[in-house]
Amino acid sequence: MKTLVLLTAALLLNMMLPQNSPAQDQPLSGKISGKVLDEKKEGFPYVSVSILQAKDSIVLKGTITDDQGGFSFPKLVAGTYLVKYQVVGYSDLIKGPFSISKERLTIDAPAVGMTTAVKQLNNVNVTARKPLIERQVDKTVLNIENSALATGNTALEILQKAPGVSVDKDGNISLRGKKGVTVMIDGKPTYLSSEQLANLLRSTEGNSIQSIELVTNPSAKYDAAGNSGIINIKLKKNSNFGTNGTVTAGAGYGKYGKWNTGLSLNHRQKKFNFYGDINYSRNKRFHVLNIDRVNETEENKTFFDQKSNSLGRRRNMNYKAGFDYFITDNHTVGVAVNGYRSTGKNDVDVSTAIGSQRFETDSSVIAFNPNDYKYTGITYNLNYKGTLDTSGQEINVDADYSRYLGNPDNLFENNYLDRNGQVYKAPYIFRNATPSTVNIYTAKADYTYPINKKMKLEAGVKASKVNTDNNSIFENFIGNEWQNDVTRSNQFIYDERIQAGYINVNKQFSGLTVQLGLRGENTNSKGNSITENKVVNRQYFDLFPSLFVNRELSKNHDLGFSYSRRIDRPDYESLNPFIFFVDLYTYGIGNPFLKPQYTNSFELSYGYKKMINVTMGYSHTSDVITRVLVSDTTKKTLFISSQNLAVRNAYNMNISSPVNFTKWWTSSNNLTVYYNEFKTPDLLGVPYKSGKLAFNLNTNQTITLDPNTKFEMSGFYQSAQVEGTLSLKAFYGVDLGVSRTFLDKKLNVKVAANDVFYTQKYHITSALPGQNYRVNERDESRVVRVTCSYRFGSSAVKAARQRSKGSDAESSRVKSGG
């Protein structure tokens, strides 16, 4: 669309130009050619270039640059000319004068570099606004910073709006229909379990996020973990000279009130850059969980109708601080610290009606199950970046230490009533505390060496050490005192060491780019169940090759192919051989014998005019780690655990296209169609196979009402799908947002409404034959929020860097509650 607009403008310009000028009486003979470069010194396509008469600046001709940034004006008469360069978001340039004469008919103008437009307005930088969703060669970028839809939302809620991303009821993230996503913060793996990661993302406020990057097939430079790709969340970092900052405050209401506030500060001098931010939020919310199931044996059937209502109060704080010291223009060292703290309390009421026939109650259990939790995490980072020469030779070094603490405490008070609602036996009261400690040490170094202008070598090494200490303490309330239940209490210690190295070679040919990569990882792990005296030792070395090929077929068409092999290690929570109770009849259990799963991924992509992108992918995963929800007919309970199913074959097609309907209405759309096939020769004693064709649709509409006001709408639809042994019904949601700036753009006010039609709810049944249950679940998803932010201080020239830690992959496997 952008290309079409520029072409149309150029044609109209030529049509409106005067057809007779003083110079046109002379024979046409000369030519002026040149090239335009972007910030990376690469050819800049689709730049508008005009030729002007030097004496009066009258525009004579117009054109746009080709895919390599080149342009040419042939058939010029003798005379003196200027060349003008224009592109949206960049400063206009005028070069020349250039003189055409009989002695010099052909002129090659010097290559011109375009720079981003920055305009000073009362100490506020006004730059070109990036689109909400931006397609790049190797990734998709969500530019969250200026989006009204991020208003008051957390990182987890924002991810639900991302193209091709889905988040289930427990906060587990899928990308293009596949689980096993590695989540990174500022380029660093988080090393957290699924539950801890979900809590970290719930604790990260949207106003602290700059952008979110989606990488579906990473190169060997990245950790091999994550079979479905990488999601990198980049936090804001103000890098203006002088002292400046932003203060933010917001409030929201659904069924209960919520509020958030934040402050970011930055001080930049020639040699130093100090920065920091802190965000705090309080959230009161409800959660409804209903489970209708049948426990069936050869002798009889027992019907359970469980209704659970939870009222939760959560307080979140996340922070970041650090400084960079610029030793010289080419060498920088820095230190950084970031962390979070999440505390909360849930009051849960559970009513379970039990009968020998449906809709008939023989007895019931009325339970009050309050729980509280506190999770904290902190990461310290020391880093160095050195640019060794002007050719781009570079080295980056990072060392990290991370520590995570969790302390959830659950109380279960169960009262037994007969069919008449009368107490018929003593209540069963017990409590379960599961404190945990995770320590992570990582160090990595990355080196880049440009062999020549068209060939580049990347290499690096990394080492990590992880130690987790988990306790599960069960106590029963007997005789008016708490007594330890040694049969269910346990301690589990897990140690893991990984050494890794990689090499990437990138070569550019005429219209063809090829990158080959190889990564090796050596893993040593030990899981020790202290109470049960069970030890699981593992040692394995793996190679992870990768290949990327991109071919420009023509000006408007390009084709790409990629392949990579990846690994997913079990998260630390899944390895714990503990029982985690939801209520008396519903619980989860860990599996210390889980093995890693391996995936081979292939992708074929096609792009049309850098606008329409189509990707087709296939992946094969062995020893798939899958959650299995089954009934225990003996205990008449429902439990969930993780197991290694045999094989998963995943097929997907992704179509994405930005559409500019008008200059004030832009749209970004993404459709993912996928089919996940699970096969195992033995599950509950019988062969099992499941699969279902499904799709995910995302659309984002942005309407610019005036220079200070913007309206946004975001919608998604997730079709019915099968995930392992679970069958999920379709669900969808629509969000609306509007933002307006005041006081010379210093003050910004955003209003957003999430799940406007209140449709985000989950319906789950079993894909396993003989398992008869239905799970219905919903959260307080319809919320209206108002957020105000005010920028103050200096906003002079920007110049700083964004760092990434080396510990992000390990942290993504730590439990984070909430």
CSV table of N, CA and C in Angstrom, one decimal, residues 489-494 526-536 575-578 592:
chain,number,residue,atom,x,y,z
A,489,SER,N,4.3,-35.2,52.7
A,489,SER,CA,5.3,-34.1,52.7
A,489,SER,C,6.6,-34.6,51.9
A,490,ASN,N,7.3,-33.7,51.3
A,490,ASN,CA,8.4,-34.1,50.5
A,490,ASN,C,9.4,-32.9,50.3
A,491,GLN,N,10.6,-33.2,50.0
A,491,GLN,CA,11.6,-32.2,49.6
A,491,GLN,C,12.3,-32.6,48.3
A,492,PHE,N,12.4,-31.7,47.3
A,492,PHE,CA,12.9,-32.1,46.0
A,492,PHE,C,14.0,-31.0,45.6
A,493,ILE,N,15.2,-31.5,45.3
A,493,ILE,CA,16.3,-30.6,44.9
A,493,ILE,C,16.7,-31.0,43.5
A,494,TYR,N,16.8,-30.0,42.7
A,494,TYR,CA,17.2,-30.2,41.3
A,494,TYR,C,18.4,-29.3,40.9
A,526,LYS,N,20.4,-33.4,37.8
A,526,LYS,CA,20.2,-34.4,38.9
A,526,LYS,C,18.9,-33.9,39.7
A,527,GLY,N,17.9,-34.8,39.7
A,527,GLY,CA,16.8,-34.6,40.5
A,527,GLY,C,16.7,-35.5,41.7
A,528,ASN,N,16.7,-34.9,42.9
A,528,ASN,CA,16.8,-35.7,44.1
A,528,ASN,C,15.5,-35.5,45.0
A,529,SER,N,14.7,-36.5,45.1
A,529,SER,CA,13.5,-36.5,46.0
A,529,SER,C,14.0,-37.0,47.3
A,530,ILE,N,14.3,-36.1,48.3
A,530,ILE,CA,15.0,-36.4,49.5
A,530,ILE,C,14.1,-37.3,50.4
A,531,THR,N,12.8,-37.0,50.5
A,531,THR,CA,12.0,-37.8,51.4
A,531,THR,C,11.8,-39.2,50.8
A,532,GLU,N,11.6,-39.3,49.5
A,532,GLU,CA,11.3,-40.6,48.9
A,532,GLU,C,12.6,-41.3,48.5
A,533,ASN,N,13.8,-40.7,48.7
A,533,ASN,CA,15.1,-41.3,48.4
A,533,ASN,C,15.1,-41.7,46.9
A,534,LYS,N,14.6,-40.9,46.0
A,534,LYS,CA,14.7,-41.2,44.6
A,534,LYS,C,15.6,-40.2,43.9
A,535,VAL,N,16.5,-40.6,43.1
A,535,VAL,CA,17.5,-39.8,42.4
A,535,VAL,C,17.4,-40.1,40.9
A,536,VAL,N,17.2,-39.0,40.1
A,536,VAL,CA,17.2,-39.2,38.6
A,536,VAL,C,18.4,-38.4,38.1
A,575,LEU,N,8.8,-31.2,37.3
A,575,LEU,CA,9.7,-32.3,37.8
A,575,LEU,C,9.5,-32.6,39.3
A,576,ASN,N,8.9,-31.7,40.0
A,576,ASN,CA,8.6,-31.9,41.5
A,576,ASN,C,7.6,-33.0,41.7
A,577,PRO,N,8.0,-34.1,42.4
A,577,PRO,CA,7.0,-35.2,42.7
A,577,PRO,C,6.0,-34.9,43.8
A,578,PHE,N,5.4,-33.7,43.7
A,578,PHE,CA,4.5,-33.2,44.7
A,578,PHE,C,3.1,-33.3,44.3
A,592,PRO,N,9.1,-36.6,38.2
A,592,PRO,CA,10.5,-36.4,38.1
A,592,PRO,C,11.2,-37.1,37.0
